[in-house]
mmCIF file of C-alpha atoms in Angstrom:
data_model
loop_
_atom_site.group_PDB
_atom_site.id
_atom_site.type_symbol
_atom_site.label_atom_id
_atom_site.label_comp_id
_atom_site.label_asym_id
_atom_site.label_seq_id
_atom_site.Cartn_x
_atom_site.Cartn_y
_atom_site.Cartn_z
ATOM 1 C CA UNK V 23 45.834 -69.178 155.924
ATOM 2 C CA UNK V 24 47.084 -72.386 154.260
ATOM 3 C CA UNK V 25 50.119 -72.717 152.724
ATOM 4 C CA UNK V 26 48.694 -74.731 149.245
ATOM 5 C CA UNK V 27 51.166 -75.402 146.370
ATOM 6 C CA UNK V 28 49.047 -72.915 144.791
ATOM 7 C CA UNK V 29 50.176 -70.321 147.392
ATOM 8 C CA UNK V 30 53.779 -71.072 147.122
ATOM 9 C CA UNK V 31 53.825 -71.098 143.447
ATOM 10 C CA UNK V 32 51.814 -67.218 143.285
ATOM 11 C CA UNK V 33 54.742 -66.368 145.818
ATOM 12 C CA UNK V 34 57.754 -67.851 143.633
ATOM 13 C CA UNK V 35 56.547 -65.709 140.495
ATOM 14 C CA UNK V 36 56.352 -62.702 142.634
ATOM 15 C CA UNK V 37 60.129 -62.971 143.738
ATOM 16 C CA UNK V 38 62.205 -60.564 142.024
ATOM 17 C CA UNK V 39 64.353 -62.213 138.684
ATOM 18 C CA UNK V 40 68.053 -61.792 139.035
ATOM 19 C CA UNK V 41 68.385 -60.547 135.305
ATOM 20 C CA UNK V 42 67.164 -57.314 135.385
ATOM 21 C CA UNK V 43 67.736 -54.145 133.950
ATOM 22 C CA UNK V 44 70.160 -52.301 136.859
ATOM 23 C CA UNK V 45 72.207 -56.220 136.761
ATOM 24 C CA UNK V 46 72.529 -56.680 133.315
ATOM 25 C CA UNK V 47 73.935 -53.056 132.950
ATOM 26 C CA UNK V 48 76.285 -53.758 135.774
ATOM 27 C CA UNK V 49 77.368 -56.847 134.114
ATOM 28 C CA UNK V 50 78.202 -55.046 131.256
ATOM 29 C CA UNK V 51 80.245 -52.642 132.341
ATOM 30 C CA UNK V 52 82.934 -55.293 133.964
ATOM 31 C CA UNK V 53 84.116 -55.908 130.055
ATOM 32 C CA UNK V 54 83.692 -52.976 128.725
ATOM 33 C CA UNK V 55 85.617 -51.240 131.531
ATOM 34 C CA UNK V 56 88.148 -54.046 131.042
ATOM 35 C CA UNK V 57 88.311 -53.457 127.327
ATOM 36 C CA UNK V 58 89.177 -49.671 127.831
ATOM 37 C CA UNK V 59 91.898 -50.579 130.322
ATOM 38 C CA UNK V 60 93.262 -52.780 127.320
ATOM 39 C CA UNK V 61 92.781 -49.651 124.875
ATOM 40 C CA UNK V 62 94.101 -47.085 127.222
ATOM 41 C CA UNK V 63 97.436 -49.137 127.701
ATOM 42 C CA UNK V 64 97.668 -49.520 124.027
ATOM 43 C CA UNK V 65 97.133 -45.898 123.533
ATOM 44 C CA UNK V 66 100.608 -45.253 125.574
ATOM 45 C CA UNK V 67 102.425 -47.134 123.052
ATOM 46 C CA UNK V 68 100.627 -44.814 120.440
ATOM 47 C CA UNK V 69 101.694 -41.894 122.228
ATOM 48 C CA UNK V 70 105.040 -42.782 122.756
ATOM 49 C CA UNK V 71 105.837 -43.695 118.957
ATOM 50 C CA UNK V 72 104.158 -40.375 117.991
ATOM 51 C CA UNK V 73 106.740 -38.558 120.708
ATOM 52 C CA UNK V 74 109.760 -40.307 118.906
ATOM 53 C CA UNK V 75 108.427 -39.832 115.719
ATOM 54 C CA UNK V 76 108.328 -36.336 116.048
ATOM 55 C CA UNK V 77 111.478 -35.623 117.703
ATOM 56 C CA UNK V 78 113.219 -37.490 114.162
ATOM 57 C CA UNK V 79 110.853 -35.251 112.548
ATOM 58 C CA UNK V 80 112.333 -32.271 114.285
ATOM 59 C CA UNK V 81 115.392 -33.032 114.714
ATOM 60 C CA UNK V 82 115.611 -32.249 118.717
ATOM 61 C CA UNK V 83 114.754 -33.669 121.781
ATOM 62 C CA UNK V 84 111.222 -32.727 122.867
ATOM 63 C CA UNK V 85 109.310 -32.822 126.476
ATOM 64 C CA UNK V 86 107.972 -35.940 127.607
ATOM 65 C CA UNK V 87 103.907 -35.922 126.468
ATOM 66 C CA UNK V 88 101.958 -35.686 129.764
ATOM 67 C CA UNK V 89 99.113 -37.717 127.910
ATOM 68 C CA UNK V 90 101.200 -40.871 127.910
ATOM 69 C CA UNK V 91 101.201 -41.062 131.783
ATOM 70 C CA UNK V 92 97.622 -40.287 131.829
ATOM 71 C CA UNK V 93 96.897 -43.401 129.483
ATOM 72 C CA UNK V 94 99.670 -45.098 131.541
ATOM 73 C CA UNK V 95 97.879 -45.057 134.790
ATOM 74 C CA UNK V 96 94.179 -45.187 133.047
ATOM 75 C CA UNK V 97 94.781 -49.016 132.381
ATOM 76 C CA UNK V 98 95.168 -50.406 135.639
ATOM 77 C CA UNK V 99 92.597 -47.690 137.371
ATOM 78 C CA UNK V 100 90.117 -49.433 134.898
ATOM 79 C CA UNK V 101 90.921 -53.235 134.920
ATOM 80 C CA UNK V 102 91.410 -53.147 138.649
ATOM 81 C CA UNK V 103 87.314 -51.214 138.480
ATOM 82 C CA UNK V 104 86.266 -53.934 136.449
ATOM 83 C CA UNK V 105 87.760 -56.422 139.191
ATOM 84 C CA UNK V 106 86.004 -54.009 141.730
ATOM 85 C CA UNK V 107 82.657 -53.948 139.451
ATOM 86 C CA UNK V 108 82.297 -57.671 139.124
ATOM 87 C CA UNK V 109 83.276 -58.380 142.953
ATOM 88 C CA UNK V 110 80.134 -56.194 144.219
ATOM 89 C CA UNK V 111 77.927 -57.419 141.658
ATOM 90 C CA UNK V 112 78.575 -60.994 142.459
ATOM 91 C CA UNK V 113 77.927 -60.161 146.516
ATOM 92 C CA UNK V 114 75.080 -58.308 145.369
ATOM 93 C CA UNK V 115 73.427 -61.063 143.308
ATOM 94 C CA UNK V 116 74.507 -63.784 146.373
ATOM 95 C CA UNK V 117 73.032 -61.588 148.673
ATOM 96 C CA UNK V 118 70.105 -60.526 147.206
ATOM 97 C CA UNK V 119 68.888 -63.545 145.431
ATOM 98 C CA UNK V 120 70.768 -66.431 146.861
ATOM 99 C CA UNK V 121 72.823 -67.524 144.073
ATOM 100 C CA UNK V 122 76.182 -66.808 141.923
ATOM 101 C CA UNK V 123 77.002 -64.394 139.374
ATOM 102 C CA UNK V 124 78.050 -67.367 136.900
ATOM 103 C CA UNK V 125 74.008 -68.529 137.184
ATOM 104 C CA UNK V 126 73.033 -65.909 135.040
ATOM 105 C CA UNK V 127 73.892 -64.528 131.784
ATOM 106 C CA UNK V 128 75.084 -61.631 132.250
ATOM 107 C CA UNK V 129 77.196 -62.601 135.121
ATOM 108 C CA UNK V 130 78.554 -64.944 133.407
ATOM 109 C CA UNK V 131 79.998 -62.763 130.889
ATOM 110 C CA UNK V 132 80.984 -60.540 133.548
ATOM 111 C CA UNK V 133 82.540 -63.355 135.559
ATOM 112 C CA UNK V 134 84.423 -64.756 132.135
ATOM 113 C CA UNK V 135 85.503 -61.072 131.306
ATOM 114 C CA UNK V 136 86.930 -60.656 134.572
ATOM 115 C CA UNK V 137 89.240 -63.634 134.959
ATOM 116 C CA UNK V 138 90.384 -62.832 131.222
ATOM 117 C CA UNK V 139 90.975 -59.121 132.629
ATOM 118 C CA UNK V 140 93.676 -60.645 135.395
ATOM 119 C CA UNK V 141 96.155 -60.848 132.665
ATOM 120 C CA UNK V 142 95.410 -57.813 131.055
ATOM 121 C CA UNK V 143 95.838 -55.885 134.272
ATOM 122 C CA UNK V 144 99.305 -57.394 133.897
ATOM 123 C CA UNK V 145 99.524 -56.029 130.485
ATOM 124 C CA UNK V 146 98.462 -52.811 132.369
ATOM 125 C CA UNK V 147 100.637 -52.530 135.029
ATOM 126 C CA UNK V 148 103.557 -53.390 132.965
ATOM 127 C CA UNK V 149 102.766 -50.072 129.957
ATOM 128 C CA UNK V 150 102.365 -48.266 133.714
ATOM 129 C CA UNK V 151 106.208 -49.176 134.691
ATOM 130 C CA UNK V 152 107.926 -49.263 131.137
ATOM 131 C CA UNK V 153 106.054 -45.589 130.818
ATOM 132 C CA UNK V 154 108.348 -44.385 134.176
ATOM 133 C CA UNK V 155 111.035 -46.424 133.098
ATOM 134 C CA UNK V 156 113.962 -44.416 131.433
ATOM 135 C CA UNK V 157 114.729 -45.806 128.372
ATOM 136 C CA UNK V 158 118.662 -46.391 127.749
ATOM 137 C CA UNK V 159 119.026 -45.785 124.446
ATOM 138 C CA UNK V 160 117.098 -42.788 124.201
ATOM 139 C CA UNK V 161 115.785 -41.608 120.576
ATOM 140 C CA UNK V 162 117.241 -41.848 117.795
ATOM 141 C CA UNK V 163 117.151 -38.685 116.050
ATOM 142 C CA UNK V 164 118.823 -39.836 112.659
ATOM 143 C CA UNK V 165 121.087 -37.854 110.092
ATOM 144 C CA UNK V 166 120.018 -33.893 111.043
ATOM 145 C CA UNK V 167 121.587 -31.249 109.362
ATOM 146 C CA UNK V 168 123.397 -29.286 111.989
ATOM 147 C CA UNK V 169 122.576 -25.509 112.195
ATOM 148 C CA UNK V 170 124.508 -23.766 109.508
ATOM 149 C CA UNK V 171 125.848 -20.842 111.791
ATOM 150 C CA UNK V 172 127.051 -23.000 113.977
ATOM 151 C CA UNK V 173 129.680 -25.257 111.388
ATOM 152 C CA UNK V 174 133.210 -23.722 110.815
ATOM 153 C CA UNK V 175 135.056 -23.865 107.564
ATOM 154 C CA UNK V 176 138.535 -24.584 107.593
#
């Protein structure tokens, strides 16, 4: 057999396209595991104000929520995946099909996402240590009423 143009060209269309189905869903999930890890450190500060806002509401000092340090470790555990995501991805791509993640669309958004997703790991790992962190003020529980059997009259 002789290797014609015509031979290499029938061979080039039968190579396997980078952009396919399992790769572009991989792709995707680098930001929108990265945009979770954003949400779920966000959600923390929700929980928290919630927590002080019903202690004023009640007028006592209430348990710490549990939720908040599930949310509080959530954020890194997902931007450091997306990290993880986009790092086997790009091998996979190299190794599979001999060029970089940045070549094609989808890793490009992946790749973009990713470097964006350094800081918010930051972001991330900061709601993680301000969420163990004790806070030195403490809350506020404003102008309550104190129990009426306890107050004496003089």
């Amino acid at each position: 057999m002789e290797n014609s143009p015509s031979s290499a060209a029938s061979h080039d269309t039968m190579q396997e396209r980078p952009v396919r189905p399992g790769t572009v869903i991989a792709s995707l999930l680098v930001p929108i595991t990265a945009a979770f890890g954003v949400l779920s450190s966000y959600y923390v500060q929700v929980i928290h104000e919630d927590w002080v806002d019903r202690q004023q509401a009640a007028c006592r000092h209430m348990p710490f929520p549990k939720m908040e340090h599930v949310a509080a470790w959530s954020g890194p555990i997902l931007g450091i995946s997306a990290v993880v995501v986009c790092v086997l991805l790009a091998r996979r791509v190299r190794r599979r099909y001999g060029i970089r993640l940045w070549e094609t669309w989808p890793g490009l958004v992946a790749f973009i996402c990713v470097w964006i997703n350094v800081l918010a790991i930051l972001l991330e790992l900061f709601m993680l240590w301000a969420t163990y962190t004790p806070d030195g003020s403490g809350s506020v529980l404003g102008d309550c009423e104190p129990p009426t059997g306890l107050v004496s009259s003089d």
